[in-house]
Coordinates of C-alpha atoms and ligand atoms in Angstrom, one line a residue:
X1 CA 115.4 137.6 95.2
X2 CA 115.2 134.9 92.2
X3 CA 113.0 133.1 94.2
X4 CA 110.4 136.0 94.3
X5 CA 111.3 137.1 90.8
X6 CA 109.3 133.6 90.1
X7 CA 106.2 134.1 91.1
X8 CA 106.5 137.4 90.5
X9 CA 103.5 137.6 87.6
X10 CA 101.3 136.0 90.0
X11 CA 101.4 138.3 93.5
X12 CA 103.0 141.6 91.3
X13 CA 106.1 142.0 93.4
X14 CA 108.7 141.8 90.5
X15 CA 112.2 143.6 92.3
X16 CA 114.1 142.4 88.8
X17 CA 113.2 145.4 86.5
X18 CA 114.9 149.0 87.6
X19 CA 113.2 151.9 88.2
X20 CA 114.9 155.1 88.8
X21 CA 111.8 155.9 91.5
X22 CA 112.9 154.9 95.0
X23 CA 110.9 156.9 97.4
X24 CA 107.3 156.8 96.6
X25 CA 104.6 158.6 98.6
X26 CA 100.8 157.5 98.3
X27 CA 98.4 159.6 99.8
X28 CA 95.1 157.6 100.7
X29 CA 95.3 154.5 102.8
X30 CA 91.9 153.0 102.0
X31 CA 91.2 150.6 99.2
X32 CA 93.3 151.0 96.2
X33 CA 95.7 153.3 98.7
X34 CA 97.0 150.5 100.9
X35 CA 97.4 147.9 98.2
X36 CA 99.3 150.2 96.0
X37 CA 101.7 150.8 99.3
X38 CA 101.7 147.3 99.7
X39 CA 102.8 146.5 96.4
X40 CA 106.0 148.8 96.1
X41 CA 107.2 148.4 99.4
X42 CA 107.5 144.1 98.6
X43 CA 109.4 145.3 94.9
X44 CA 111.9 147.2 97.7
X45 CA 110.5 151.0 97.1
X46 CA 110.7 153.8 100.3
X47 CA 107.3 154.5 101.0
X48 CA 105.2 156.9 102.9
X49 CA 101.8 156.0 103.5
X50 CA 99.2 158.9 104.0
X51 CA 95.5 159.4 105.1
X52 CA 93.6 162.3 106.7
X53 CA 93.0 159.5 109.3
X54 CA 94.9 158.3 111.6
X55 CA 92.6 155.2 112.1
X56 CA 92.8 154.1 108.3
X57 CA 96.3 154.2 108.3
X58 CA 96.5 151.8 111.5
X59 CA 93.9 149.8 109.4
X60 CA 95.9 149.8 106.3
X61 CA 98.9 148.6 107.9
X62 CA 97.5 145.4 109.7
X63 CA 95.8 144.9 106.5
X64 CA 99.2 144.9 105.0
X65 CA 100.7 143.2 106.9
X66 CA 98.1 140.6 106.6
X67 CA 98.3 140.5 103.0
X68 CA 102.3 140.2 102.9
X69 CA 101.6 137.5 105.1
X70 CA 99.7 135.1 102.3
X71 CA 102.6 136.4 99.8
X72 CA 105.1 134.8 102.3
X73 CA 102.9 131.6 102.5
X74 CA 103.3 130.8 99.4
X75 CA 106.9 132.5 98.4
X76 CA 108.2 131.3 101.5
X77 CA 106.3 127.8 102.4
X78 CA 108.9 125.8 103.4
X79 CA 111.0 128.6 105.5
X80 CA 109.1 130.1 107.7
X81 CA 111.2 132.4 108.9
X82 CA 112.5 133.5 105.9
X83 CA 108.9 134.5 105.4
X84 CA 108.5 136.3 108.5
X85 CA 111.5 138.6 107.2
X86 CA 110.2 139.5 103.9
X87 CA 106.5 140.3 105.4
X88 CA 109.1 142.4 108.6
X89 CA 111.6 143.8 105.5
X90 CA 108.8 144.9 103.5
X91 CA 106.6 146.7 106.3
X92 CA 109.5 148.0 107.4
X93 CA 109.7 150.2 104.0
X94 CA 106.3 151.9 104.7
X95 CA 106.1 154.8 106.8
X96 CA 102.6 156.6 107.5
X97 CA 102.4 160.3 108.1
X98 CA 98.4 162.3 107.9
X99 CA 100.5 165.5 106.6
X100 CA 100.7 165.0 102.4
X101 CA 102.8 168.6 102.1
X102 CA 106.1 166.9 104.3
X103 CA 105.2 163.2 102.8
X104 CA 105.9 164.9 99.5
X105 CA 109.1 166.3 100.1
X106 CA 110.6 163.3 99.7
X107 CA 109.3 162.2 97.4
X108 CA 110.2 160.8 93.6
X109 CA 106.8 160.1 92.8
X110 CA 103.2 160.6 94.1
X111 CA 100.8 158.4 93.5
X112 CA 97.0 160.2 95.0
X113 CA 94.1 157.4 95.8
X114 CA 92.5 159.4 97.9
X115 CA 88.3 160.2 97.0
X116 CA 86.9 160.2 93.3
X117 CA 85.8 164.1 93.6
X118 CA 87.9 166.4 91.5
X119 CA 87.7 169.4 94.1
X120 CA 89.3 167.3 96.5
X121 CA 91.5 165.9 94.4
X122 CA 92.5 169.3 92.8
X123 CA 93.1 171.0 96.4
X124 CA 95.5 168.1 97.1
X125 CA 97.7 168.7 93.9
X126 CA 98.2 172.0 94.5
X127 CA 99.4 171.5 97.8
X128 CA 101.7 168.6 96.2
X129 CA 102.9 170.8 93.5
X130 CA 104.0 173.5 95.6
X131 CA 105.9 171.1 98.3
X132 CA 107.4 168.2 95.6
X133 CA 110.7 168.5 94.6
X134 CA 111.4 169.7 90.6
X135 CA 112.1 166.5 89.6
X136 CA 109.0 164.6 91.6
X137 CA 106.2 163.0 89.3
X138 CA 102.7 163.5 90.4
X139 CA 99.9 160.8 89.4
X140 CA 96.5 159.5 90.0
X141 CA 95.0 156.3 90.0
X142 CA 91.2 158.1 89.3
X143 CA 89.0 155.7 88.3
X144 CA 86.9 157.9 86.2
X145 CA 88.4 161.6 85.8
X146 CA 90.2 163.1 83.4
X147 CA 94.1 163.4 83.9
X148 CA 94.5 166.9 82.3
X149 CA 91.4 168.1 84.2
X150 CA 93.3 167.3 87.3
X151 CA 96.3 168.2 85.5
X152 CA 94.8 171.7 85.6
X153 CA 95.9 172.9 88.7
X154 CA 99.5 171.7 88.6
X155 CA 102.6 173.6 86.9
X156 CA 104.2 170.5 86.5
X157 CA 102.1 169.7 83.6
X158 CA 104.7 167.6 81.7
X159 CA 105.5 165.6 85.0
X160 CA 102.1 164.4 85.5
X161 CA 99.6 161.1 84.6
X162 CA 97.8 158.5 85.7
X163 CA 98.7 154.8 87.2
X164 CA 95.3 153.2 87.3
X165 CA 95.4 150.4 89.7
X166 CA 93.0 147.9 90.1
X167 CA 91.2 145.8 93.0
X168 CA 93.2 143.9 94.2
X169 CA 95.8 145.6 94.1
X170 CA 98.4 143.2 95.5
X171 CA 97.1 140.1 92.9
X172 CA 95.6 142.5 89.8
X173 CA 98.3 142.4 87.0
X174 CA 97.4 145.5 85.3
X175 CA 98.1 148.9 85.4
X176 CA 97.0 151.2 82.9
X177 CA 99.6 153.8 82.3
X178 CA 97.6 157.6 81.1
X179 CA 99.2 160.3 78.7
X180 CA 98.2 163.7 80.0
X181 CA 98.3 166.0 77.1
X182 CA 101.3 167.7 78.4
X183 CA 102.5 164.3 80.1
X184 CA 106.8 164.5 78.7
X185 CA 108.1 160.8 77.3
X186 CA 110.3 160.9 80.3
X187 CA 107.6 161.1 82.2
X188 CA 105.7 158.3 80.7
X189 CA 108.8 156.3 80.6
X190 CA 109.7 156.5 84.1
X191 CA 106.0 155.4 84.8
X192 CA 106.3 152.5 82.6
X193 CA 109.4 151.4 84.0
X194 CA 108.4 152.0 87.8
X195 CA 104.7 150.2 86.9
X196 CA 107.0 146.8 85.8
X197 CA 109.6 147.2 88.7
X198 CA 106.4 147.1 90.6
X199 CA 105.5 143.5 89.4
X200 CA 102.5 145.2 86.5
X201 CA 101.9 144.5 83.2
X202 CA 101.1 148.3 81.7
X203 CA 99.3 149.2 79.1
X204 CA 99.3 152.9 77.6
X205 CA 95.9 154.7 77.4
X206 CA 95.2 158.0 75.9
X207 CA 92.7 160.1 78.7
X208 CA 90.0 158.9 77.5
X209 CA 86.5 158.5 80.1
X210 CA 87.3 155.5 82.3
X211 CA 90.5 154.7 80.3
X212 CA 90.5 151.0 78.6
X213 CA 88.9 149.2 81.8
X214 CA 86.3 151.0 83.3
X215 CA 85.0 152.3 79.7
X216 CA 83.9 149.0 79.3
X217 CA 83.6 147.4 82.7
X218 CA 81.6 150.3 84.7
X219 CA 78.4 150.2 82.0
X220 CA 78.3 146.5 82.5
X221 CA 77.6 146.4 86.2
X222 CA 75.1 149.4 86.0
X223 CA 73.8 147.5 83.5
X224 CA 73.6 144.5 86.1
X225 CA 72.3 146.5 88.7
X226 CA 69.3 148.4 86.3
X227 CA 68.7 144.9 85.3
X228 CA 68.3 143.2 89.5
X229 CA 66.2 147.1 90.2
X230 CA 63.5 146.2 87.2
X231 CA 62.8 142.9 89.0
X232 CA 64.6 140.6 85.8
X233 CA 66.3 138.6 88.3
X234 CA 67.6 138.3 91.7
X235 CA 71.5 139.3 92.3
X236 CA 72.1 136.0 93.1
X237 CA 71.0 135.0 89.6
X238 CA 72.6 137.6 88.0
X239 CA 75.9 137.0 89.5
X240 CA 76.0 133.2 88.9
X241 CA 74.5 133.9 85.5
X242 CA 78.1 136.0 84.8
X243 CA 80.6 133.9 86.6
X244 CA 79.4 130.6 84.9
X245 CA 78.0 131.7 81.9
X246 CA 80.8 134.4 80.9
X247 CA 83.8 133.2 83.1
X248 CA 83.9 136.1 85.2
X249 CA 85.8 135.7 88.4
X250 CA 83.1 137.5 90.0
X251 CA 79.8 138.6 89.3
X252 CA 79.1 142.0 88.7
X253 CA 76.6 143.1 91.8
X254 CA 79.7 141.3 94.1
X255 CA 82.0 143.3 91.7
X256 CA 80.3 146.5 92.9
X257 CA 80.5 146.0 96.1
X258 CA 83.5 144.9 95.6
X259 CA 84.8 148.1 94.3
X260 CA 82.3 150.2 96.5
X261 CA 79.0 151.3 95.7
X262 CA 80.2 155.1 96.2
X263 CA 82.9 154.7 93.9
X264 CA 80.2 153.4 91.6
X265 CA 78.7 156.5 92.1
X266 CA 81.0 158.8 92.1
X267 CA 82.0 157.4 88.0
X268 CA 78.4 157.3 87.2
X269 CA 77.8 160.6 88.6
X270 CA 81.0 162.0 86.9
X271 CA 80.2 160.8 83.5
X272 CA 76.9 161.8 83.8
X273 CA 77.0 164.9 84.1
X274 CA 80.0 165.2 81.5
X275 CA 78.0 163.3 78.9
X276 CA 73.9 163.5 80.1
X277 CA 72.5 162.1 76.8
X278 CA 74.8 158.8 77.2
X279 CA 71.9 156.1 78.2
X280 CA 74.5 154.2 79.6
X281 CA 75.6 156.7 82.4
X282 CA 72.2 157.6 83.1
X283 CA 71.5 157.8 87.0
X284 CA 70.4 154.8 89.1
X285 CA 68.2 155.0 91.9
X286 CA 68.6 151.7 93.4
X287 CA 72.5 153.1 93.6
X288 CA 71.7 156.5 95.0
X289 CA 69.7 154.4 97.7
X290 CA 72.1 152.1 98.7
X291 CA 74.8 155.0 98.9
X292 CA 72.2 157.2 100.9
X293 CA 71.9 154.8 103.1
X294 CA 75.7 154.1 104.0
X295 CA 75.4 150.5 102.0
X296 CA 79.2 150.9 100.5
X297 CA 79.8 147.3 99.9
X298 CA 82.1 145.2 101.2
X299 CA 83.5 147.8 103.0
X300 CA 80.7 149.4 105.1
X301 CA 79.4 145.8 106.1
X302 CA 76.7 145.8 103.7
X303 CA 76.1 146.7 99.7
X304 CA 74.0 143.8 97.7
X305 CA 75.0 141.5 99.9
X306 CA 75.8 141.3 103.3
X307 CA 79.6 141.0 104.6
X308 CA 81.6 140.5 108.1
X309 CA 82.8 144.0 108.9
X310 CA 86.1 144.0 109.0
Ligands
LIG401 C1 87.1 150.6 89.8 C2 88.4 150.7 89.1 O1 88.9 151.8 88.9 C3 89.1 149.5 88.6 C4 89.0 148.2 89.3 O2 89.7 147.9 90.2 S1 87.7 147.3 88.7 C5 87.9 145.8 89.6 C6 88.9 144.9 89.1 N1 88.9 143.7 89.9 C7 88.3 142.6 89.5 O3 87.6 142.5 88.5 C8 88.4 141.5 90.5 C9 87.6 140.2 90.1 N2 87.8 139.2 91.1 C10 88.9 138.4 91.2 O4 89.7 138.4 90.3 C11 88.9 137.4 92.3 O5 87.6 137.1 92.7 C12 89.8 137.8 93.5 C13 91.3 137.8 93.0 C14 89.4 139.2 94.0 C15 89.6 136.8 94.6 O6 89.9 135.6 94.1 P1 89.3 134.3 94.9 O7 89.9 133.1 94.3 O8 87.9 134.3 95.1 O9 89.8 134.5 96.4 P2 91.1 134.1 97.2 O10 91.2 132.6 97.1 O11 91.0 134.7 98.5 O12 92.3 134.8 96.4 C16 92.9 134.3 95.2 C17 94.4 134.4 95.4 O13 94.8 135.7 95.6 C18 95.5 135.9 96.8 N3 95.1 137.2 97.4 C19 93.8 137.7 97.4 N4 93.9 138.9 97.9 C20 95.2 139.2 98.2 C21 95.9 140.3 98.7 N5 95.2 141.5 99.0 N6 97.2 140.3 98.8 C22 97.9 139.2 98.5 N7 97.3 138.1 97.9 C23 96.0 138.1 97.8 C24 95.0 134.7 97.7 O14 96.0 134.4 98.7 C25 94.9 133.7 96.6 O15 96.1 133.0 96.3 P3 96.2 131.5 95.8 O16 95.3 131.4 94.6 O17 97.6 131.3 95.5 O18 95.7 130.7 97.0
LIG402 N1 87.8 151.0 94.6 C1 88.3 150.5 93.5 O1 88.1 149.4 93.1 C2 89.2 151.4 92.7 C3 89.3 152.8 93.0 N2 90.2 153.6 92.2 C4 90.3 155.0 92.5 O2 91.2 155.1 93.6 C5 90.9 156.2 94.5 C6 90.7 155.7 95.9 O3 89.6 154.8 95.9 P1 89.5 153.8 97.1 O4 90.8 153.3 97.6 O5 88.5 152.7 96.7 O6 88.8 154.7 98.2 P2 88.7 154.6 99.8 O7 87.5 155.3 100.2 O8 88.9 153.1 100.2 O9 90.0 155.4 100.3 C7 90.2 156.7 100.1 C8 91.0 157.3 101.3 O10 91.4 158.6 101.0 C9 91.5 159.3 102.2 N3 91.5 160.7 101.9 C10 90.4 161.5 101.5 N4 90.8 162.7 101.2 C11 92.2 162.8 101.6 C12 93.2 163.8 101.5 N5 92.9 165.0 101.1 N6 94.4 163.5 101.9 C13 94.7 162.2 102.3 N7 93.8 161.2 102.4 C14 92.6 161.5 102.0 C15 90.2 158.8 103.0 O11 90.4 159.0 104.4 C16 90.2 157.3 102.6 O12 90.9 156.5 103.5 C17 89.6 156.9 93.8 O13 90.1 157.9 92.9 C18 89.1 155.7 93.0 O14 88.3 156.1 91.9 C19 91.0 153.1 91.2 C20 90.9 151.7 90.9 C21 90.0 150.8 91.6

């Protein structure tokens, strides 16, 4: 365990820092979904996996176990089997199920990553709210919505906020932690301390549009893509232009697809229509295109660029 607790900062799988949450259930098995799974189940957590499909969840859990695999690489490099334990230990702690009413039952906290839409996501909290336990905290990683709009439908008001995740989950330090309204401090503190037992560094954000992150991250790459649509350079360009010139990791039009095009969207979209004289979250029709024609990113095969479907 000390040996992990040393690298800890760097693959977010801390198992030093108590959390009263044991038994976590994440519903959604794509994306964000599978890496938040990933992530509690290496800091020791029960988890239940859960997806509409039963083909995502088969996908999720080879991609985990993939994933655990380059943690025990590293962790593990000079005892192999040691490593094959850990990666056997920690897949061993996720269970997947397609029904979210019985995954909930067990559960001490919920965390949803299912699709950016808030009827969808509304329809599954009730559900949730109706088959948790009392003392059960429900939250969402959204992206984009608003926590007390999704809050809405819940009577658990004061046992409710958001864990923002981000992409990768597995390697991404942050988490932002979101105040509801109605969110109670024991609420927010058992989210704080289950976001560090999980290997995060949190930050507290009020429920503001796109929290700290995205507020300032999604109007940069729409900004990249309006500028690659009017012709001022290619993507290529553009995305060398940002990693060398501004240090990014990645450049923004491989950061979209990255993320996905109809998450993209689905922010844009969102804000949009909340705030239609915002020139920032104005429609793009190079986006609409792309997502009209299935181009998701990295995850449908093609987005900006072309990728090896996985
Ligand atoms: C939309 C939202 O709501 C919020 C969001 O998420 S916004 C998106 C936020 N994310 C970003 O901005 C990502 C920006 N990109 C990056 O940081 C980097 O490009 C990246 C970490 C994704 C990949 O880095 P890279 O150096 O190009 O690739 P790669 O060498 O494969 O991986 C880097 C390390 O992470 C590890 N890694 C990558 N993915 C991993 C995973 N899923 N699980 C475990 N380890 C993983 C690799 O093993 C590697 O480790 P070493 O450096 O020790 O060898
Ligand atoms: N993609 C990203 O970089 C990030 C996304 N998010 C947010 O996380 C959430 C999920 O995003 P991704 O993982 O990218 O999406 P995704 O499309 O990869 O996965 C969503 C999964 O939810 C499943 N699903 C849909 N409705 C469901 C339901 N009612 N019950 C159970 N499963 C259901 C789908 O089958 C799909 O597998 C969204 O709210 C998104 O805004 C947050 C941080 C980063």
């Amino acid at each position: 365990m000390m040996q992990f607790g040393v690298i800890a900062r760097k693959f977010s799988s801390s198992a030093s820092v108590q959390s009263a949450i044991k038994n976590v259930t994440v519903i959604g098995g794509g994306l964000m979904g599978s890496g938040i799974a990933q992530v509690s189940a290496q800091a020791g957590q029960n988890v239940t996996l859960v997806d509409v499909s039963p083909d995502v969840l088969a996908k999720a859990q080879k991609s985990i176990g993939a994933n655990l695999g380059r943690v025990a690489k590293k962790v593990y490099k000079d005892k192999p089997q040691e490593g094959e334990k850990f990666v056997a230990e920690a897949l061993g702690r996720i269970k997947t199920l397609t029904d979210p009413v019985a995954a909930a039952k067990s559960a001490d906290l919920v965390v949803e990553a299912i699709v950016e839409n808030m009827d969808v996501k509304h329809k599954l909290f009730k559900q949730l709210d109706e088959a948790a336990p009392e003392h059960t905290i429900l939250a969402s990683n959204t992206s984009s919505l608003s926590i007390n709009e999704i809050a809405s439908v819940v009577k658990r008001k004061d046992r409710f906020g958001g864990l923002h995740f981000f992409n990768p989950v597995p390697v991404m330090r942050l988490l932002e932690v979101v105040k509801g309204a109605e969110t109670s401090e024991a609420t927010y503190n058992a989210m704080m301390a289950w976001g560090k037992a999980v290997g995060k560094t949190c930050i507290t954000c009020k429920d503001t549009p796109g929290f700290v992150v995205n507020r300032l991250l999604v109007p940069y790459i729409c900004e990249a893509i309006r500028l690659y649509e009017r012709g001022d350079a290619s993507a290529r360009d553009i995305d060398i232009a940002m990693k060398l010139g501004a240090g990014y990791p990645m450049g923004p039009l491989e950061l979209a697809d990255y993320v996905g095009l109809d998450t993209n969207k689905f922010i844009l979209d969102g804000w949009h229509k909340k705030y239609p004289d915002q020139p920032l979250f104005k429609p793009i029709p190079l986006l609409n295109k792309l997502v009209a024609e299935g181009k998701l990113g990295v995850k449908s095969g093609e987005g900006f660029y072309k990728y090896e479907k996985k």
